[in-house]
Coordinates of C-alpha atoms and ligand atoms in Angstrom, one line a residue:
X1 CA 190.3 59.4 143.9
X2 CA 188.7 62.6 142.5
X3 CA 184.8 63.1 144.3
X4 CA 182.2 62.0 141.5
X5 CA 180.8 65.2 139.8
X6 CA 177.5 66.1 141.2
X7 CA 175.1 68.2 139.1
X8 CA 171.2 68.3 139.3
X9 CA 171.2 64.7 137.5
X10 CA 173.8 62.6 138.9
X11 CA 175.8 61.7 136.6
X12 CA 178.4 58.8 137.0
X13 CA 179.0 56.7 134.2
X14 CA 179.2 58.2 130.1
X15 CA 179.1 56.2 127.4
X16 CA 181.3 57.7 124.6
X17 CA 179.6 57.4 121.4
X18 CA 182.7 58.0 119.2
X19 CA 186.6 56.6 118.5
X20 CA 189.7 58.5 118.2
X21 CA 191.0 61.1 119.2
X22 CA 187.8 63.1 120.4
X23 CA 186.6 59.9 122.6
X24 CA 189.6 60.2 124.3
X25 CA 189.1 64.3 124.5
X26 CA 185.5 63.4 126.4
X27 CA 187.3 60.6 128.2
X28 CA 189.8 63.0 129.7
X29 CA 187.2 65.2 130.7
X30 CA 185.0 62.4 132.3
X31 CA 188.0 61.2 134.5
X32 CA 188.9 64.5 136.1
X33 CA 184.8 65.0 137.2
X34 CA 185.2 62.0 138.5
X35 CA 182.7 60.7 136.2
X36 CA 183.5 56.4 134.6
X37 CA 183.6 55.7 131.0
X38 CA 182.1 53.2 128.6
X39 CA 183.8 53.4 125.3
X40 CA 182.4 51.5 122.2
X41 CA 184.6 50.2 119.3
X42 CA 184.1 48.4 115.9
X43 CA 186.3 45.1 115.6
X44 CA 188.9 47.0 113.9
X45 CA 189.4 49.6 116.8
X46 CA 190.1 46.4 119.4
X47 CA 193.5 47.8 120.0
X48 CA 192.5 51.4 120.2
X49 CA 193.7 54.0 123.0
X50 CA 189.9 54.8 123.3
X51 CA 189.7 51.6 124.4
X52 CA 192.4 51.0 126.5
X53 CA 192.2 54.0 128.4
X54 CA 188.2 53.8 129.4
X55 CA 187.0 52.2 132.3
X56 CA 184.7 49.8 130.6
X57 CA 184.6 48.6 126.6
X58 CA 181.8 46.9 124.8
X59 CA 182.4 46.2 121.6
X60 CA 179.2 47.3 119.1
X61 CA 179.8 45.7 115.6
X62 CA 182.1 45.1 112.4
X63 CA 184.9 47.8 111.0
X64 CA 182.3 49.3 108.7
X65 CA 181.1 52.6 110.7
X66 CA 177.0 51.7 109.3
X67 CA 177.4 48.9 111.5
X68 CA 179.1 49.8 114.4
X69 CA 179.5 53.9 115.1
X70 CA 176.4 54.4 113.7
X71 CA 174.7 51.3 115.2
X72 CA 172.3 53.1 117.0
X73 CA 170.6 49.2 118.5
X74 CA 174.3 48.2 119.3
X75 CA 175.3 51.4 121.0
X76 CA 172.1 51.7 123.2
X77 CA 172.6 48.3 124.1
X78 CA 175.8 49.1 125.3
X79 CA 174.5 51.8 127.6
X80 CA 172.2 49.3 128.6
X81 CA 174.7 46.9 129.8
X82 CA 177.1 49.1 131.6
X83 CA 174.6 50.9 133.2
X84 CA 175.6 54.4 131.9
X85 CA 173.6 57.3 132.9
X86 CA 174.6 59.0 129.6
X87 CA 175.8 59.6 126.0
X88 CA 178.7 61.5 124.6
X89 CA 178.4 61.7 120.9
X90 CA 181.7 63.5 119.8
X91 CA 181.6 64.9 116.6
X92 CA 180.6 63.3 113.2
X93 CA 178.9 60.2 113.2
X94 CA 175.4 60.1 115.2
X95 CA 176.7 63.3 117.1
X96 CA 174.3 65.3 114.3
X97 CA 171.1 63.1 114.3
X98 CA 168.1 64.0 116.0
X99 CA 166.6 60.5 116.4
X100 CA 169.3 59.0 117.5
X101 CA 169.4 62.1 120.8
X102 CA 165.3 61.5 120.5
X103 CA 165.9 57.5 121.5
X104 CA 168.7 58.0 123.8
X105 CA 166.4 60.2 125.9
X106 CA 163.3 58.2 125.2
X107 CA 165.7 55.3 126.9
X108 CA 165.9 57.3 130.0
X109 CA 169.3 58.5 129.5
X110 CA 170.8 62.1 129.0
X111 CA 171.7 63.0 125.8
X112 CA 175.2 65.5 125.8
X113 CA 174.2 67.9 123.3
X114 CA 171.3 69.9 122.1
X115 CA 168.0 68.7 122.0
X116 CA 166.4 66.5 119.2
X117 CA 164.1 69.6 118.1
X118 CA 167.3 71.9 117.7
X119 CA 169.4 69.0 116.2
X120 CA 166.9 68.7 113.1
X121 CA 166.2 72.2 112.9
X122 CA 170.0 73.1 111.9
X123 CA 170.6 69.7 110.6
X124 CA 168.3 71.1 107.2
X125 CA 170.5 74.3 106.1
X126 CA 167.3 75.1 104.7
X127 CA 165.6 75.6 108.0
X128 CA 168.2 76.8 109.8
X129 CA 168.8 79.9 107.9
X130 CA 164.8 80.7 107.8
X131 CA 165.5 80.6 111.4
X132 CA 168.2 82.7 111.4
X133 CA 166.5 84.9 109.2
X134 CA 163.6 84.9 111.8
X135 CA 166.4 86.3 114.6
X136 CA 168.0 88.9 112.4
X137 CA 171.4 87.2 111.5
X138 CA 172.4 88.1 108.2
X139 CA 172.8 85.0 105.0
X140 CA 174.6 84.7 102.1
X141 CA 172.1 86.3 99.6
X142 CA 170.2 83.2 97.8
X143 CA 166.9 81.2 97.4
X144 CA 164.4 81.7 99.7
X145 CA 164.3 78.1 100.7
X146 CA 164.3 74.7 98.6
X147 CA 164.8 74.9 94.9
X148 CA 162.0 73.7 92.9
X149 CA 162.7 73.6 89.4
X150 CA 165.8 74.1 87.4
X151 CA 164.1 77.1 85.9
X152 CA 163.9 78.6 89.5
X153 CA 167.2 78.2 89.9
X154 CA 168.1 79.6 86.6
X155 CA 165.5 82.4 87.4
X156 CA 167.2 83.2 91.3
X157 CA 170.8 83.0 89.4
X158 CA 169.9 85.8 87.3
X159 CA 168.8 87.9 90.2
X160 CA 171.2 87.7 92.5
X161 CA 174.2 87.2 89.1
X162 CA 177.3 84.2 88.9
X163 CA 178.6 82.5 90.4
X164 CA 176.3 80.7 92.5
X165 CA 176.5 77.9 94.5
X166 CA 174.1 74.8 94.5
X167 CA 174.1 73.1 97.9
X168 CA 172.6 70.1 99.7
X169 CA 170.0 71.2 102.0
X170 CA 170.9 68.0 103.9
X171 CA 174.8 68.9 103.6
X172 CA 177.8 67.8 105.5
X173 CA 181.7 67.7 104.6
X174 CA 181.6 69.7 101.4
X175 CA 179.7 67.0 99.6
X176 CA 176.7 68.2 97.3
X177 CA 178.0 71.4 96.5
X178 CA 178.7 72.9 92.8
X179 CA 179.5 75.9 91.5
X180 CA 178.2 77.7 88.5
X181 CA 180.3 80.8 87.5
X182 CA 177.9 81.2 84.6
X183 CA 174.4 80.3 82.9
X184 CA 176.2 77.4 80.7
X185 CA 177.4 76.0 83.5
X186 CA 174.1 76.3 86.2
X187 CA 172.4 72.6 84.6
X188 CA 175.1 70.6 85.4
X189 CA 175.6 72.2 88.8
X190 CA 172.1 72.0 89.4
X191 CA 172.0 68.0 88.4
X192 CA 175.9 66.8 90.2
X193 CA 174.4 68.4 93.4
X194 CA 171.3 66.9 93.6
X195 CA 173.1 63.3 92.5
X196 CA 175.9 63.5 94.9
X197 CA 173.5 65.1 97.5
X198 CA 171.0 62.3 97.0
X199 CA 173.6 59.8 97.3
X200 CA 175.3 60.9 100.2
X201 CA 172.3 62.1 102.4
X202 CA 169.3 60.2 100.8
X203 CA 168.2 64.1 100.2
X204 CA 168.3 65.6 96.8
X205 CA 166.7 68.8 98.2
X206 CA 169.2 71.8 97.4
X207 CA 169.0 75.5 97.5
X208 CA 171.3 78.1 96.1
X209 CA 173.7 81.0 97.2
X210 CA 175.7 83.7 95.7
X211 CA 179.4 82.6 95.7
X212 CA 181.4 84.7 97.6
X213 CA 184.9 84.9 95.7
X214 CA 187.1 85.8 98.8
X215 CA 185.2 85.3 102.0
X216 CA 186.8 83.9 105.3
X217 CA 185.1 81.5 107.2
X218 CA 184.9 82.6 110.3
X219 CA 182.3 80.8 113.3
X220 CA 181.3 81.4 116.8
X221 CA 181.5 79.2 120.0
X222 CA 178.4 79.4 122.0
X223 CA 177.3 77.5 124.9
X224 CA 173.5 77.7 126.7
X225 CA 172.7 76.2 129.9
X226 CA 169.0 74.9 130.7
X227 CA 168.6 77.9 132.6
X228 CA 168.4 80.4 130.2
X229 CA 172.3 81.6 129.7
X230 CA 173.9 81.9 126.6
X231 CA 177.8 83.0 126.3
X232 CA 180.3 83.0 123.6
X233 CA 183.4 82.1 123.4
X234 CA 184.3 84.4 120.8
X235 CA 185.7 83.2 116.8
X236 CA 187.3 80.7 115.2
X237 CA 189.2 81.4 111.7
X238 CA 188.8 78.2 109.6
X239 CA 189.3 79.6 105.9
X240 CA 192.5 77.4 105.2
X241 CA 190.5 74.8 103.7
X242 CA 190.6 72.2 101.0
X243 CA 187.9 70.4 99.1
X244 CA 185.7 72.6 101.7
X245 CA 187.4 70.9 104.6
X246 CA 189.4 72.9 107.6
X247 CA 192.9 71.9 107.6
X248 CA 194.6 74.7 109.9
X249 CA 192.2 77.3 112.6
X250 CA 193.0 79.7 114.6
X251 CA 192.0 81.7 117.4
X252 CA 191.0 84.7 117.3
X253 CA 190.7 85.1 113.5
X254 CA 193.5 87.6 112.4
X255 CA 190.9 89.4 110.3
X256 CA 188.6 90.6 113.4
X257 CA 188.9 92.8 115.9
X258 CA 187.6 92.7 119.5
X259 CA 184.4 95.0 118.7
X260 CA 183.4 93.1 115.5
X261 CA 183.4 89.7 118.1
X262 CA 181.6 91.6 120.7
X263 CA 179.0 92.9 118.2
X264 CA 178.5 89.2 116.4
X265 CA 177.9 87.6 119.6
X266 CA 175.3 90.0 121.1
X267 CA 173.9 89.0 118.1
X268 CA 174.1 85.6 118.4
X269 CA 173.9 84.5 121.6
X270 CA 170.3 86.5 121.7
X271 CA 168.9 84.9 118.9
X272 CA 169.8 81.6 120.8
X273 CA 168.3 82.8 123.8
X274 CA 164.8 83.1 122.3
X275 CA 164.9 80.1 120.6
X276 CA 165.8 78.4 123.9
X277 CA 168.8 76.9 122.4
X278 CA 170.9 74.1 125.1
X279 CA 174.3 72.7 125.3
X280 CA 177.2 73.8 122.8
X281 CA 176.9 75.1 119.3
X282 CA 178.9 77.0 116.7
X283 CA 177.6 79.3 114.1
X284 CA 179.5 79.4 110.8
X285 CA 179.6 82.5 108.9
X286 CA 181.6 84.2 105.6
X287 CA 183.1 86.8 106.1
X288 CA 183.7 89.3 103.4
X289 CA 184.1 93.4 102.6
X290 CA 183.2 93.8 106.8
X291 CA 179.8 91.9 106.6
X292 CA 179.3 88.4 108.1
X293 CA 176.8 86.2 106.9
X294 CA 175.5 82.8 108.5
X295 CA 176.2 79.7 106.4
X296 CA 175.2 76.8 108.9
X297 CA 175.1 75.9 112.6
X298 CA 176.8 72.6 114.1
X299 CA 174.5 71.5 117.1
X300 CA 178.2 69.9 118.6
X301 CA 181.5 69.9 119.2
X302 CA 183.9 70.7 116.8
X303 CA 186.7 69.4 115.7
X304 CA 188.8 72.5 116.0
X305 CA 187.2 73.4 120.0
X306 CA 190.6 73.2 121.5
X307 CA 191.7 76.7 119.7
X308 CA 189.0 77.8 121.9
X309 CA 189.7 76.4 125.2
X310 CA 193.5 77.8 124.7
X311 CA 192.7 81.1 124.2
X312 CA 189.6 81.5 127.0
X313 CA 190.5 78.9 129.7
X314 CA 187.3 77.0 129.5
X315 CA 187.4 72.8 129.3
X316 CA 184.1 73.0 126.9
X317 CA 183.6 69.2 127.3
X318 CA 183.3 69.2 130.6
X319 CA 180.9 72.8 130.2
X320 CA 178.7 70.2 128.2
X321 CA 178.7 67.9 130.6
X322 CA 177.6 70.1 133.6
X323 CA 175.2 71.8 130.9
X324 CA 173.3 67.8 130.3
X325 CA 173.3 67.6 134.3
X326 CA 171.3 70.7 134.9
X327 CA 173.8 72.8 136.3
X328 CA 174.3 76.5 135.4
X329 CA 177.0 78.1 133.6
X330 CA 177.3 80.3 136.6
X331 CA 179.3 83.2 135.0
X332 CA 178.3 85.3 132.3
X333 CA 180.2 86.8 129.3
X334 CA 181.6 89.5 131.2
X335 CA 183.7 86.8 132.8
X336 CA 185.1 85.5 129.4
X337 CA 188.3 86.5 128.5
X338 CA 190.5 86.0 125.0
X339 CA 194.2 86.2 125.8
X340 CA 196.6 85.4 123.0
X341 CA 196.2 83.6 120.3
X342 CA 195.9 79.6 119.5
X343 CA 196.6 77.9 116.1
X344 CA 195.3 74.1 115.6
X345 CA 196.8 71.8 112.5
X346 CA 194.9 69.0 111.6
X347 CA 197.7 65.8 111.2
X348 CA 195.7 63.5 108.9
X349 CA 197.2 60.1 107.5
X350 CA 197.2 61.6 104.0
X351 CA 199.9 62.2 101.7
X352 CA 201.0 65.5 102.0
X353 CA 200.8 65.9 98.5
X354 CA 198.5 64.2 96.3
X355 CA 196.1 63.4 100.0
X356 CA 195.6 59.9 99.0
X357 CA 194.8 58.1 102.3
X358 CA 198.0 56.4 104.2
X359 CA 196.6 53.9 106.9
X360 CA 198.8 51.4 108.5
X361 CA 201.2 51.2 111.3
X362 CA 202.6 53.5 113.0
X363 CA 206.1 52.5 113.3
X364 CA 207.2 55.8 116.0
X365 CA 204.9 57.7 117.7
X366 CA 206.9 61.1 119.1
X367 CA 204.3 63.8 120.5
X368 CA 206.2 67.6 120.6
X369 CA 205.8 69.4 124.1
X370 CA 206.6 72.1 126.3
X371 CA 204.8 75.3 127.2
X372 CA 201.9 76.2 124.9
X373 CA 201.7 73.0 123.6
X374 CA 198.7 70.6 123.0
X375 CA 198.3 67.2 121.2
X376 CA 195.3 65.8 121.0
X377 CA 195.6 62.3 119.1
X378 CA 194.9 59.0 120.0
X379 CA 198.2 57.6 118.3
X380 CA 200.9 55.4 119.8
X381 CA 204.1 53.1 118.6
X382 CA 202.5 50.1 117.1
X383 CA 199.4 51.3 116.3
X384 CA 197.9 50.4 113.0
X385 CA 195.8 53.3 111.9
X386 CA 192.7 51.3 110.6
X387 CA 192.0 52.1 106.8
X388 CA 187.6 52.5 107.7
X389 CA 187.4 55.9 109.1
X390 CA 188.4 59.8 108.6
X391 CA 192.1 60.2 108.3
X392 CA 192.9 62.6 111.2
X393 CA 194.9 61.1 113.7
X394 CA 196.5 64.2 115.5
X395 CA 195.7 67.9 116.5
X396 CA 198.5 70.0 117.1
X397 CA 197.3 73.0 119.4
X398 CA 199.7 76.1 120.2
X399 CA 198.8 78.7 122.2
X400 CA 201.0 81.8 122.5
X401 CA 201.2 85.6 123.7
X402 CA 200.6 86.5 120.2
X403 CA 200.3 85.1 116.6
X404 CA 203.6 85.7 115.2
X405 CA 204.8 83.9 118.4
X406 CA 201.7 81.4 118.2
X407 CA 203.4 80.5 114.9
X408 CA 207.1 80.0 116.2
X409 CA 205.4 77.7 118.7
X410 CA 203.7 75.5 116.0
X411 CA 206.6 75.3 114.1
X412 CA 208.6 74.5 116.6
X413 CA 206.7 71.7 117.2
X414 CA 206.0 70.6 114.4
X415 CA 209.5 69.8 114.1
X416 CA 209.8 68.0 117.4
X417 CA 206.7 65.7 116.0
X418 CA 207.4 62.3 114.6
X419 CA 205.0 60.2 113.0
X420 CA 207.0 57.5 111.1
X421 CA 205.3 54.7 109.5
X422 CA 202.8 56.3 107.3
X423 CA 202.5 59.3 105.1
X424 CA 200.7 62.4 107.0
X425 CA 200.2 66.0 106.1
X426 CA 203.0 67.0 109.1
X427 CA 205.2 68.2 106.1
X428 CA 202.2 70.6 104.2
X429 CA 202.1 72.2 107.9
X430 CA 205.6 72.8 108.2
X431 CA 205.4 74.4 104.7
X432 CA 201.9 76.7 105.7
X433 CA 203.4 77.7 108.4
X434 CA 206.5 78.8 107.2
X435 CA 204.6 81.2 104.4
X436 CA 204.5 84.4 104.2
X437 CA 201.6 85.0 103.2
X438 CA 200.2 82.6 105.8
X439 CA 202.0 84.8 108.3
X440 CA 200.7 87.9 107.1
X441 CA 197.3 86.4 108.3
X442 CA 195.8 87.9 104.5
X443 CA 193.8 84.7 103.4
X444 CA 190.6 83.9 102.3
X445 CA 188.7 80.1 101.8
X446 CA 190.5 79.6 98.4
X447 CA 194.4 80.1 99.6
X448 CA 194.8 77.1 100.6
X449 CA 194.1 75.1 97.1
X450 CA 195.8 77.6 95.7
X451 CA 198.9 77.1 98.0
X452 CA 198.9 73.3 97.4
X453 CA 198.9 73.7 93.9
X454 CA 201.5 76.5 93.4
X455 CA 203.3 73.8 95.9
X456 CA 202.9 70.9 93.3
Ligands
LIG1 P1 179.4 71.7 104.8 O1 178.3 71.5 105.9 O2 179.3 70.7 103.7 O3 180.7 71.8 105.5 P2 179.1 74.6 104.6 O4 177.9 75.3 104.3 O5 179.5 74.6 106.1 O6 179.0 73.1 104.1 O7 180.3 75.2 103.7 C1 181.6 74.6 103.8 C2 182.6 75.5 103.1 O8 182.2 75.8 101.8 C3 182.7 76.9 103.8 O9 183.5 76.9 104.9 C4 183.2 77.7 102.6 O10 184.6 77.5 102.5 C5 182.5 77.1 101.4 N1 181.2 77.8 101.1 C6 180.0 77.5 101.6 N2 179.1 78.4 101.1 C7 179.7 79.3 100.3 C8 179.4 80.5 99.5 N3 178.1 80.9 99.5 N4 180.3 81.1 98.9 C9 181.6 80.7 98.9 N5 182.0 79.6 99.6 C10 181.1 78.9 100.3

């Protein structure tokens, strides 16, 4: 029996807000602090590892995620219930939305993650980079805030030339975001963006930004305690994208060098400091001709954190844990080290090809091992991947000496993984990584479309 984990707050019993393979991630974290879990599932996630492997399950609603994962009434219910001292939210879902960490507190419990104030601050883009402006982080040239008219836009196009980018001040997941790569092409940029934004956020604000034709995307791990602290954890690489969504990261990014991290997060972890930021964070910037400039900031963990933990050591799940209970990070960034390098692939149930979703059984479930080697999926024989949520079902994490080794390791096991049953993306990895180009580490955000389409 492991003691229960003690901080200023006791904490004993987290409810996990989320499904997949990220509850189990906070799970994991939970059981060796000696902390219990609550999980919460939809009726179609009955079956779910999640499930089976927390301490305690209430189920919160039907398969549709606006009923169940986002069921804010059903989920604090459940906390209710189980008596948990705390929420988890993962990533996605309500992990992003300050009144849901506004009522969780106001309930009396701890909210793991930022608080409500910060959440809505970077949760506008709009906001967030007048606040970054405020601390001295350099943006992507653009408006100065919300986009009034079409003629402003047309008027802010000119200044800062095509092509621009209109996005959704409210923006999440690549959705309401258009290009214009000239003046004929601004209005019906200008109008799909604030459709698709109003749609999908309820928000048709948008502002604009220069488009950046070969930028990497490259972000920044940060985590501040209640007591004033604030360390990074250094950068993430996450240009291999498509549609505007991170299919392979690394750590470090093969583009930066150890002063260019040091210098970003003096930078960045100051600016937090003033603004009293709490908990984890990661700044995203682009990257481009040596100059980084701040796109958003995620008040959460990321998908791609495990790159992270490989190459400094640190479990940042249960860092945000100790963070919620009061305690101190109780080292500073002198102590942080980067050794190696770490590659993630995102396995979604997708065909490799034309991406069209693949749920259903899994007939064989075969994890790859050995030294270096991380899976973090909540997969298993038998299991019928349910059709209702996003289509990642595995992260492959490698950690290595160096990259060129990094990538031997991934694509060794790659081969050793088997996922039979259903169409995943395992075989678009085993071609990335087998690239030269890939390999040379020379890529920008727009490789990756282009490599899937020289592929077709
Ligand atoms: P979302 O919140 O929808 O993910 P982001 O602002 O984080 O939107 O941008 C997602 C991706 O879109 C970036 O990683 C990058 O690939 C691309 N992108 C965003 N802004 C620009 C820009 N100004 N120029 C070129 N590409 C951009």
């Amino acid at each position: 029996m492991r003691p229960p984990f003690r901080g200023l707050k006791m904490l004993k019993k987290i409810l996990i807000a989320n499904r997949g393979e990220i509850a189990l991630r906070v799970h994991r974290a939970c059981q060796e602090m000696g902390i219990r879990t609550v999980a919460v599932h939809s009726t179609a996630d009955a079956s779910a590892m999640h499930v089976r492997l927390a301490d305690e399950s209430v189920c919160i609603g039907p398969p549709a995620a606006r009923d169940s994962y986002l069921n804010v009434a059903a989920i604090l219910s459940a906390a209710a219930i189980t008596g948990a001292d705390a929420i988890h939210p993962g990533y996605g879902f309500l992990s992003e939305n300050a009144r849901f960490a506004e009522m969780v507190e106001a309930h009396g419990l701890t909210f793991i993650g930022p608080t409500a104030d910060h959440i809505h601050m970077m949760g506008d883009k709009i906001a967030a980079k007048d606040a970054m402006r405020k601390l001295n982080v350099p943006l992507v040239p653009g408006s100065p805030g919300a986009l009034e008219s079409f003629e402003e836009a047309r008027a802010i196009a000119e200044t800062i030339k095509y092509p621009v980018l209109i996005k959704a001040a409210a923006g999440g997941g690549g959705r309401g975001m258009k290009v214009a790569r000239s003046a004929d092409e601004l209005e019906e940029a200008w109008q799909v963006a604030r459709t698709e934004a109003k749609a999908a956020f309820g928000n048709d604000a948008v502002y604009m930004e220069k488009y950046l034709d070969r930028p990497r995307h490259i972000e920044l791990q940060v985590l501040a305690d209640t007591h004033g602290n604030v360390v990074h954890f250094g950068e993430r690489d996450c240009s291999l994208q498509r549609r505007h969504q991170k299919l392979v990261e690394e750590a470090g990014s093969p583009a930066l060098n150890a002063a260019q991290r040091d210098a970003l997060g003096a930078q960045v972890t100051a600016g937090l400091r003033q603004i009293g930021y709490r908990n984890a964070g990661t700044l995203e910037f682009l990257y481009q001709d040596g100059q980084f400039a701040f796109i958003e900031m995620n008040t959460r963990l990321q998908v791609e954190h495990p790159v992270t933990e490989m190459l400094c050591g640190v479990d940042l799940v249960r860092e945000q844990i100790r963070i919620a209970a009061g305690e101190k990070l109780g080292y500073g960034q002198a102590d942080v080290t980067f050794n190696g390098h770490a590659i993630e692939c995102r396995i979604t149930a997708e065909d490799p090809e034309s991406f069209a979703p693949s749920p259903g059984r899994v007939n064989t479930y075969h994890a790859p091992g050995g030294l270096g080697v991380r899976v973090d999926s909540a997969l298993y024989s038998g299991y019928a991947v349910p059709p209702h949520y996003d289509s990642l079902v595995a992260k492959l994490i490698v950690h290595a000496p160096s990259r060129p080794q990094a990538i031997a390791r991934m694509q060794r096991a790659l081969d050793e993984m088997v996922v039979d049953g259903i169409k995943t993306t395992l075989p678009l990895h085993r071609r990335i990584m087998a690239d030269a180009e890939f390999q040379s580490g020379d890529y920008t955000i727009h490789w990756l479309e282009r490599f899937v389409a020289r592929e077709a």
